[in-house]
PDB file of C-alpha atoms and ligand atoms in Angstrom:
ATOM      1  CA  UNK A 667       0.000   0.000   0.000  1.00 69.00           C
ATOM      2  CA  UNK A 668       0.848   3.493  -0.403  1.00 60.00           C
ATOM      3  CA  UNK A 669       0.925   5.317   2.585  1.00 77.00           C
ATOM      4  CA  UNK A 670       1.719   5.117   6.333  1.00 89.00           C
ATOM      5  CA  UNK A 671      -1.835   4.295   7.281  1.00 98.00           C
ATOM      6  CA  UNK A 672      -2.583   1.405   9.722  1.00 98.00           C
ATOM      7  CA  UNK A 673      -4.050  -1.273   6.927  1.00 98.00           C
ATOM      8  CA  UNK A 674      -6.754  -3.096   8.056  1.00 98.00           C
ATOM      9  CA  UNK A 675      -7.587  -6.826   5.997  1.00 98.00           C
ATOM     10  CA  UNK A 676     -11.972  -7.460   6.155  1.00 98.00           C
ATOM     11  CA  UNK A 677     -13.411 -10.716   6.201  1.00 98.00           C
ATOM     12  CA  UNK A 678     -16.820 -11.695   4.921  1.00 98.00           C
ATOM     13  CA  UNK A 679     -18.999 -14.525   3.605  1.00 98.00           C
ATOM     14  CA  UNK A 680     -21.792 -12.487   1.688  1.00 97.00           C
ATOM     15  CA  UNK A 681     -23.502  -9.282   1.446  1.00 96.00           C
ATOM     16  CA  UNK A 682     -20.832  -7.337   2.215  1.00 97.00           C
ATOM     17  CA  UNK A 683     -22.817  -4.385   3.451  1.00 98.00           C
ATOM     18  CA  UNK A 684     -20.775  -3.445   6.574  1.00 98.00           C
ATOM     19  CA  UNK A 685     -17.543  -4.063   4.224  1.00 98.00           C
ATOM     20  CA  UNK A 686     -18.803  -1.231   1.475  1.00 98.00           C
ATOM     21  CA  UNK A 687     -19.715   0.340   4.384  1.00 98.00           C
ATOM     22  CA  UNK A 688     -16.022   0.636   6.043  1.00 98.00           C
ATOM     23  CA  UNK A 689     -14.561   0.891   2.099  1.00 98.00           C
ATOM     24  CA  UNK A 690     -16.179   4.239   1.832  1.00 98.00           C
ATOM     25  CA  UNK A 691     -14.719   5.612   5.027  1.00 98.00           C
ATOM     26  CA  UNK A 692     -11.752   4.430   4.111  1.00 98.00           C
ATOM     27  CA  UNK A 693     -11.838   6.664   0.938  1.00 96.00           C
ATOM     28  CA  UNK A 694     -12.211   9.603   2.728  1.00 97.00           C
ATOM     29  CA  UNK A 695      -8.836  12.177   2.932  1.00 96.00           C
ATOM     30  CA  UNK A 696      -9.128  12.023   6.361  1.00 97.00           C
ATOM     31  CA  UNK A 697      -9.717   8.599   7.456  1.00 98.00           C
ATOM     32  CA  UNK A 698      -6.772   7.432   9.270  1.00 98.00           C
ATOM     33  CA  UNK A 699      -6.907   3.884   8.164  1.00 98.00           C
ATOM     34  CA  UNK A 700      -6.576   2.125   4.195  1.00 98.00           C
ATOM     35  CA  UNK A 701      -7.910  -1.456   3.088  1.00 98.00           C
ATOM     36  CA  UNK A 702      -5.368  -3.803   2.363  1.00 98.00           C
ATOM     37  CA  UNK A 703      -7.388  -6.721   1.733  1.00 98.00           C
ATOM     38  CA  UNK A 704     -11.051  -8.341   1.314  1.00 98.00           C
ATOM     39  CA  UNK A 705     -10.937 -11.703   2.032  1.00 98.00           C
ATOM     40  CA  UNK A 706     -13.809 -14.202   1.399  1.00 98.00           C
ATOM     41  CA  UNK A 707     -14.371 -17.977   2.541  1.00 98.00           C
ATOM     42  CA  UNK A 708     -17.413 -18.243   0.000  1.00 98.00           C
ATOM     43  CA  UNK A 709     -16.786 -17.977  -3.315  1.00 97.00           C
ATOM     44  CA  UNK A 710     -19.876 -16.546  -4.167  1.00 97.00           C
ATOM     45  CA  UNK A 711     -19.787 -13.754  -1.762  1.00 97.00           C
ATOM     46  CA  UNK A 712     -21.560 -10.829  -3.107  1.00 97.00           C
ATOM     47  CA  UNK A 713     -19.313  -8.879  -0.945  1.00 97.00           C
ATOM     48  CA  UNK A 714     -16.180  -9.730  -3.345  1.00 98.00           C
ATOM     49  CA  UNK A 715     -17.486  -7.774  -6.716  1.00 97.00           C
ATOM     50  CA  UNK A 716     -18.069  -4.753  -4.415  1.00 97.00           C
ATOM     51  CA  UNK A 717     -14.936  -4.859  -3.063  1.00 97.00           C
ATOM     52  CA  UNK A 718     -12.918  -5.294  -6.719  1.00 97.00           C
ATOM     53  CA  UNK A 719     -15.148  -2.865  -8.058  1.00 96.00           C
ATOM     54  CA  UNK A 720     -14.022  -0.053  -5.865  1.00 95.00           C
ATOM     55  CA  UNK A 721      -9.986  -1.270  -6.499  1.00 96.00           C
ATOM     56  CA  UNK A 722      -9.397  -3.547  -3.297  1.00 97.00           C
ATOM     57  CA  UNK A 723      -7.444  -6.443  -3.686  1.00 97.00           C
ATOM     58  CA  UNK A 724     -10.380  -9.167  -3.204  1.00 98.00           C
ATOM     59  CA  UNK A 725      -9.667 -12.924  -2.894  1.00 98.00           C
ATOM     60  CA  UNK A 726     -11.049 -16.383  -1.583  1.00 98.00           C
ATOM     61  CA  UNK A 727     -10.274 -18.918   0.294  1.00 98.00           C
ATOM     62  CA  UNK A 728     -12.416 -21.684   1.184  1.00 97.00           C
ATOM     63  CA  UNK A 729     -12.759 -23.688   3.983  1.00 95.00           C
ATOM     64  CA  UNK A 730     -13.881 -26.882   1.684  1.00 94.00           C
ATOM     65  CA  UNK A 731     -10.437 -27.383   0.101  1.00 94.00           C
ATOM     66  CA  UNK A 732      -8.512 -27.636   3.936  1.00 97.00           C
ATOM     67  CA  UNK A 733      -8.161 -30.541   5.946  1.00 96.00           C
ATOM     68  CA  UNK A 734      -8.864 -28.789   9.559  1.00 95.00           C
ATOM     69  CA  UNK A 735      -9.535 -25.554  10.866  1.00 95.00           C
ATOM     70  CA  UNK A 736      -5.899 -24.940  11.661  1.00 96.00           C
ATOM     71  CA  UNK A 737      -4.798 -25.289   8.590  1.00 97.00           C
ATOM     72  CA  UNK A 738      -7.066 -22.942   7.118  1.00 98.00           C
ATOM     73  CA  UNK A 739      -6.134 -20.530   9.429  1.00 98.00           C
ATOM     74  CA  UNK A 740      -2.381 -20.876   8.709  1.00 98.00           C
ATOM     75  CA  UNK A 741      -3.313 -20.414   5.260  1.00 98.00           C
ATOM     76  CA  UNK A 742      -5.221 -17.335   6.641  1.00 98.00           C
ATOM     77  CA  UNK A 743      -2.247 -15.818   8.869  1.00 98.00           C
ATOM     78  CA  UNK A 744       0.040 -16.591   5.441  1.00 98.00           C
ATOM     79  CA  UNK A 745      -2.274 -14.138   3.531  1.00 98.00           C
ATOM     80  CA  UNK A 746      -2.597 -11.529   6.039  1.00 98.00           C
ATOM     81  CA  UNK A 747       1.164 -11.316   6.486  1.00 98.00           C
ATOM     82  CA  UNK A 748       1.784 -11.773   2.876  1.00 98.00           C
ATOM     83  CA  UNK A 749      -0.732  -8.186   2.729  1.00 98.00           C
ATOM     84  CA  UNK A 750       0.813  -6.685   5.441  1.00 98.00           C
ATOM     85  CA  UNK A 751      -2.275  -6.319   7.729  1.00 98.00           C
ATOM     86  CA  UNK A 752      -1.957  -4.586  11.082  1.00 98.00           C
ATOM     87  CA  UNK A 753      -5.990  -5.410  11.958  1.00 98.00           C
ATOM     88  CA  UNK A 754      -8.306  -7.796  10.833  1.00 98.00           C
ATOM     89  CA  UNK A 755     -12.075  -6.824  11.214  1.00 99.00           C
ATOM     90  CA  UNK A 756     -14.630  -9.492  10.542  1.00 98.00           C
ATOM     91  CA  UNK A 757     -17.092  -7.798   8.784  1.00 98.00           C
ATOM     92  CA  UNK A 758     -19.933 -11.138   8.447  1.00 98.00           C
ATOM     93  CA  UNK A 759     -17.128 -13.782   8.509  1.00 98.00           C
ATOM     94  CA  UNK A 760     -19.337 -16.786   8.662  1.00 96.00           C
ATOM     95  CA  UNK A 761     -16.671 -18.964  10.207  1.00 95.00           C
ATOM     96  CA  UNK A 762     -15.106 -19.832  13.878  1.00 94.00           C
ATOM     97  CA  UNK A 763     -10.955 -18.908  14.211  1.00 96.00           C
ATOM     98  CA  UNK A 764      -8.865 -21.395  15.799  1.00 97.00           C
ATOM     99  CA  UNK A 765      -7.072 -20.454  19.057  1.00 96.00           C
ATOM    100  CA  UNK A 766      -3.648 -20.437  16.972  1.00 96.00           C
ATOM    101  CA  UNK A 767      -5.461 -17.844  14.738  1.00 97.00           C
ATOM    102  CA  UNK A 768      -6.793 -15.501  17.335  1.00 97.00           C
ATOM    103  CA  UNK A 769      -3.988 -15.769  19.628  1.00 97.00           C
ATOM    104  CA  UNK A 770      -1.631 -14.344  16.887  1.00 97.00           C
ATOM    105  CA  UNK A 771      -3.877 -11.187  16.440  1.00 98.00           C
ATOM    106  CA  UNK A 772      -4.853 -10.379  20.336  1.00 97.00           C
ATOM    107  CA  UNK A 773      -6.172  -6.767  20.453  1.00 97.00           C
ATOM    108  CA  UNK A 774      -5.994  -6.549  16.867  1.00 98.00           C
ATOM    109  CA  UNK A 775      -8.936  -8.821  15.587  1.00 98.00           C
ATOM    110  CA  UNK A 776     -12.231  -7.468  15.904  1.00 98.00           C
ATOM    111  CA  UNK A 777     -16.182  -8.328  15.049  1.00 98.00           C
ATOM    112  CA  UNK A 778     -19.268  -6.878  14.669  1.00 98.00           C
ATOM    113  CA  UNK A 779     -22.176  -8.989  15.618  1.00 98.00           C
ATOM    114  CA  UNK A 780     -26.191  -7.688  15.450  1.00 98.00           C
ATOM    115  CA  UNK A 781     -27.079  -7.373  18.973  1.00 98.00           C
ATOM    116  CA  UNK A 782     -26.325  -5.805  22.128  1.00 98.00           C
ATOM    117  CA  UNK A 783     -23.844  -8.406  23.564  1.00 98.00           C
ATOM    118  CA  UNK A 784     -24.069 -10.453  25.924  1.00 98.00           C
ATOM    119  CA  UNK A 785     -27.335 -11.061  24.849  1.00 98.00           C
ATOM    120  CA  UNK A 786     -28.530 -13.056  21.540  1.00 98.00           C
ATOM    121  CA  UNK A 787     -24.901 -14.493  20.735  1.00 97.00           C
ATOM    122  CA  UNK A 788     -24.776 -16.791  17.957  1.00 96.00           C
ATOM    123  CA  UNK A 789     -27.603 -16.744  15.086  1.00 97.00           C
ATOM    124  CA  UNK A 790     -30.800 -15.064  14.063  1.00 98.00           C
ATOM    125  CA  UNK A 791     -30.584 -12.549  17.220  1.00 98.00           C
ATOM    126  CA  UNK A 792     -33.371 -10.270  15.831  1.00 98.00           C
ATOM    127  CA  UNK A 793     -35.793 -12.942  15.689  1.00 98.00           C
ATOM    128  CA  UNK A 794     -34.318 -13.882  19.398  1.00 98.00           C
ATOM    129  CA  UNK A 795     -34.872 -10.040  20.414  1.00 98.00           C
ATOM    130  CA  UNK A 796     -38.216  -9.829  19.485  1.00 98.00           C
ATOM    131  CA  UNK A 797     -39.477 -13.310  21.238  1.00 98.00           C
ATOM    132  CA  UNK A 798     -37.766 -12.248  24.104  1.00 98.00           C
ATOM    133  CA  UNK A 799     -39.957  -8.834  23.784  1.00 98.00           C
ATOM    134  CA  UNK A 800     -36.844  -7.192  24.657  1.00 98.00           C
ATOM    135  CA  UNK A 801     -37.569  -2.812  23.861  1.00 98.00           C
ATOM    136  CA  UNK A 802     -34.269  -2.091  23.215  1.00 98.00           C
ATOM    137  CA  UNK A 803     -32.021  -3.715  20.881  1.00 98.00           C
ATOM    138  CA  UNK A 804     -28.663  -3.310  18.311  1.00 98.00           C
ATOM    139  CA  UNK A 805     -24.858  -3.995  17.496  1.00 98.00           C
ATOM    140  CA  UNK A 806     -22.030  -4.249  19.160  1.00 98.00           C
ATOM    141  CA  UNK A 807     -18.167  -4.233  18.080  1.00 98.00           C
ATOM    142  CA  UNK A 808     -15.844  -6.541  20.013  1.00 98.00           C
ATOM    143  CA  UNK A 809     -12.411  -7.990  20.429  1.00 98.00           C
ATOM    144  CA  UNK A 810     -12.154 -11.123  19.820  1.00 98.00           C
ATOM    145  CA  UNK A 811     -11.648 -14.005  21.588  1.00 95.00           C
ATOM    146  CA  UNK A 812     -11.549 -17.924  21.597  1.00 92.00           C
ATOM    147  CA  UNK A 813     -15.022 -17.843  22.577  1.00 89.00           C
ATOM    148  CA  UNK A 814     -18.162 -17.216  20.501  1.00 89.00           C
ATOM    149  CA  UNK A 815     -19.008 -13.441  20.505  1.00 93.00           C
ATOM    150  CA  UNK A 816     -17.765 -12.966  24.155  1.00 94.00           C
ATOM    151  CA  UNK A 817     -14.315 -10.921  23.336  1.00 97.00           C
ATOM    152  CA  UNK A 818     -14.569  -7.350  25.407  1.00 98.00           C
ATOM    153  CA  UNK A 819     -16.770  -5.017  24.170  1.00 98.00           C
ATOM    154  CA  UNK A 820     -15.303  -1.870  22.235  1.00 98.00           C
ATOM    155  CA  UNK A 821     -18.904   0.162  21.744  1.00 98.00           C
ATOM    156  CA  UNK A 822     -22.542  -0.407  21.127  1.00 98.00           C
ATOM    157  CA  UNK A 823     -25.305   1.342  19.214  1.00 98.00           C
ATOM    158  CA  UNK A 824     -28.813   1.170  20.542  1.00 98.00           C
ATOM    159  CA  UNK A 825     -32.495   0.993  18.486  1.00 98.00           C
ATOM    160  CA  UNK A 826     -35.693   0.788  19.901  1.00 98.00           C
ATOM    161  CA  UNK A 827     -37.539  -2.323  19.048  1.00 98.00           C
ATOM    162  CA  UNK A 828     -41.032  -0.790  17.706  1.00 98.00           C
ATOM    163  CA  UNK A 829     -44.588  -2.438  18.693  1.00 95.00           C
ATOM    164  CA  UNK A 830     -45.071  -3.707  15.082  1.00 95.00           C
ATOM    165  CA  UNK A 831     -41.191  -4.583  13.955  1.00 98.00           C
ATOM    166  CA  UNK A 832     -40.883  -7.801  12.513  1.00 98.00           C
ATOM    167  CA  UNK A 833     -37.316  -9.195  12.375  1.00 98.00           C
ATOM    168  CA  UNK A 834     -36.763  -7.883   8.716  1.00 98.00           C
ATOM    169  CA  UNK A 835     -37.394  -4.048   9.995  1.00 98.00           C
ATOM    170  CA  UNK A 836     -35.604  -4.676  12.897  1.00 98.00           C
ATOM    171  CA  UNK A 837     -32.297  -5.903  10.780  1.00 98.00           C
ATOM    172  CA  UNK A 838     -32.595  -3.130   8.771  1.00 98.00           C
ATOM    173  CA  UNK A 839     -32.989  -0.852  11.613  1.00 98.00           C
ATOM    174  CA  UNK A 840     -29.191  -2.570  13.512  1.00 98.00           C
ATOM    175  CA  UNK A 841     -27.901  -2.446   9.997  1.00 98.00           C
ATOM    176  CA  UNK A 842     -27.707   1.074   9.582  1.00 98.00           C
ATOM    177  CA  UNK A 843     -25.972   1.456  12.710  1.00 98.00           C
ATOM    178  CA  UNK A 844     -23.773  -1.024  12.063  1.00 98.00           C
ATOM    179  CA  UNK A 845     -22.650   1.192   9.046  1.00 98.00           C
ATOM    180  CA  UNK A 846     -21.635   3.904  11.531  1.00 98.00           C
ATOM    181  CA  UNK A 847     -20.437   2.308  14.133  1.00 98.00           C
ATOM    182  CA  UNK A 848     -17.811  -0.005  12.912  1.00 98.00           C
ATOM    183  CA  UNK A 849     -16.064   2.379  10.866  1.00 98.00           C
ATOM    184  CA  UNK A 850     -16.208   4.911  14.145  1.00 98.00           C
ATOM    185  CA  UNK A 851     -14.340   2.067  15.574  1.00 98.00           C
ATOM    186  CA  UNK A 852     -12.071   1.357  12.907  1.00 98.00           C
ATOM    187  CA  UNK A 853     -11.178   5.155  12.974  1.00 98.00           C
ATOM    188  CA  UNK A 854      -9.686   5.123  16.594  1.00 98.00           C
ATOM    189  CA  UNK A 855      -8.447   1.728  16.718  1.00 98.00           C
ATOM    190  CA  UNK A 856      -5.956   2.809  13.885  1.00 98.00           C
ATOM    191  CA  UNK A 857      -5.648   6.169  15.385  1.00 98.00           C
ATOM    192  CA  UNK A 858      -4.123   4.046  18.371  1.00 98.00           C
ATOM    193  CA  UNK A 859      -6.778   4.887  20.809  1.00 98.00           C
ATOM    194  CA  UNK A 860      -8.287   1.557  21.469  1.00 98.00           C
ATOM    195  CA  UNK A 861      -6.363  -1.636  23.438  1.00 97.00           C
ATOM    196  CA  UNK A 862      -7.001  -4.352  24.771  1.00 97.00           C
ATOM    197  CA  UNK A 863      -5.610  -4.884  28.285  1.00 96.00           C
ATOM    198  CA  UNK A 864      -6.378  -8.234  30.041  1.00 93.00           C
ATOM    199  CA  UNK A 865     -10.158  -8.875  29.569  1.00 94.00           C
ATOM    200  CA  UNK A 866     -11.240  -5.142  29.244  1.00 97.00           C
ATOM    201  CA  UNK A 867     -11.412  -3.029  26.115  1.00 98.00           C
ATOM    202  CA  UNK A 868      -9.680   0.510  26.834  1.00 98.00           C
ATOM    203  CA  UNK A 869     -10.437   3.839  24.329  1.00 98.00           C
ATOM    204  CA  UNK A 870      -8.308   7.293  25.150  1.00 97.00           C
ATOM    205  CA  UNK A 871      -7.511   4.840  28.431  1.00 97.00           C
ATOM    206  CA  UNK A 872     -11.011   4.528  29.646  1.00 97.00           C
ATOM    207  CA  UNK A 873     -13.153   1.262  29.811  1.00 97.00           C
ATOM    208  CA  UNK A 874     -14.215   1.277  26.443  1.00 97.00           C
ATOM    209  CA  UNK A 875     -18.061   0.825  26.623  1.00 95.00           C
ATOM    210  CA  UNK A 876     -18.269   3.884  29.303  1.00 92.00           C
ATOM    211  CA  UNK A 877     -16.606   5.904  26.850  1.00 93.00           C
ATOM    212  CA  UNK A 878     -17.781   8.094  23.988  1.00 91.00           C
ATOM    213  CA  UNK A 879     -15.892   7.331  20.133  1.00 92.00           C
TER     214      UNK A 879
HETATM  215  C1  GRF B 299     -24.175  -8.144  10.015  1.00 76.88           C
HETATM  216  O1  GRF B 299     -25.435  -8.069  10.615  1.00 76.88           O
HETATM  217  C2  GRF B 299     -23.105  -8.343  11.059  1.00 76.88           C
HETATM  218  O2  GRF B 299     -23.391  -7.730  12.291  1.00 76.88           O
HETATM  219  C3  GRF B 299     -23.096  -9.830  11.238  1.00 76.88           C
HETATM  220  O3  GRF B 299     -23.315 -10.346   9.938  1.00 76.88           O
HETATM  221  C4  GRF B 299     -24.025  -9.390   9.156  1.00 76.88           C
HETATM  222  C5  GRF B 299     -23.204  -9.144   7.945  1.00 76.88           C
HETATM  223  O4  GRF B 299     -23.869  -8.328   7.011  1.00 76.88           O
HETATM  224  N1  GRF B 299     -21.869 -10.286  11.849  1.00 76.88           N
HETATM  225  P1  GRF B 299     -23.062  -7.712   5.806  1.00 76.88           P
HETATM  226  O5  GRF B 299     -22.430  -8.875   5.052  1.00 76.88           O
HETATM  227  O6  GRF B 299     -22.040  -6.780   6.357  1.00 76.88           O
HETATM  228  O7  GRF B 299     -24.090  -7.012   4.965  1.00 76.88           O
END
């Protein structure tokens, strides 16, 4: 790449919305991070012709054609290196990193999953959020971590769950905060404000939750 910026590899396995999303921040003069990479485990990722569309190197590797996890995840660590990465942001990576993977990149691997964590890890959470009647619901950005969508929390953005929301207006409704929140995140995690210091996610040196991006 072409500058000094912090370079920041995204992983997906479809849409690719929260990928174009970060992509057009990081087009912007002042955005203090670039895209070095757009890495995809599904081949047919609609994420993949965004991303080579707008000039980012774009490529796949999938999961089929490896005998075990680990390997894959060498193969991934090979590729990241070989792109010179300093972060990795899964941006709808479909897929669970070994230990060996995650381990390598503590504090500088990070998710965004479509809920307000701890609550509704795992699958379909806005169908969860509105069985459980919850009023309030959204995204959060994370660390991660060897376990499921548990890594420290960086920041959250809260909707209100509306009397007649059915899960598809409710995605819709996280989505679009998920479009400005990660690359909010993105933005001071290359800017060096954000670390991860035992289990506790620290911005400008405050818990990182408590604290405004
Ligand atoms: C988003 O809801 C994200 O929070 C979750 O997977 C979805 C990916 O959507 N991890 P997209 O591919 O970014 O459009």
């Amino acid at each position: 790449m072409n500058n000094n910026k912090p370079s920041i590899a995204l992983f997906i396995s479809g849409r690719g919305s929260n990928m174009q999303a970060i992509l057009a921040d990081s087009l912007q003069p002042d955005c203090p991070y670039q895209i070095c990479l757009v890495l995809s485990n599904q081949a047919q990722a609609a994420g993949l012709a965004i991303a080579q569309a707008a000039g980012i190197a774009a490529t796949v590797l999938e999961h089929q054609n490896f005998p075990d996890r680990e390997s894959f995840d060498r193969e991934l660590l090979q590729i990241i290196t070989a792109y010179q990465a300093d972060f990795v942001a899964l941006a709808g990576f479909m897929r669970i990193l070994s230990p060996l993977f995650v381990q390598h990149l503590h504090g500088r691997l990070l998710n965004i999953h479509p809920s307000l964590l701890p609550e509704f890890k795992g699958l379909h959470t806005h169908e969860r959020a509105l069985a459980a009647g919850v009023t309030q619901h959204g995204a959060s950005v994370h660390f991660v971590t060897e376990a499921l969508d548990s890594g420290p929390l960086i920041a959250q953005a809260i909707v209100p769950v509306l009397p007649d929301d059915d899960a598809k207006q409710l995605a819709a409704r996280v989505l679009e905060q998920e479009h400005q929140l990660y690359p909010k995140v993105l933005r001071a995690l290359a800017q060096g404000r954000l670390e991860l210091r035992g289990n506790q996610a620290y911005l400008d040196g405050q818990p990182a939750l408590l604290t405004p991006l």
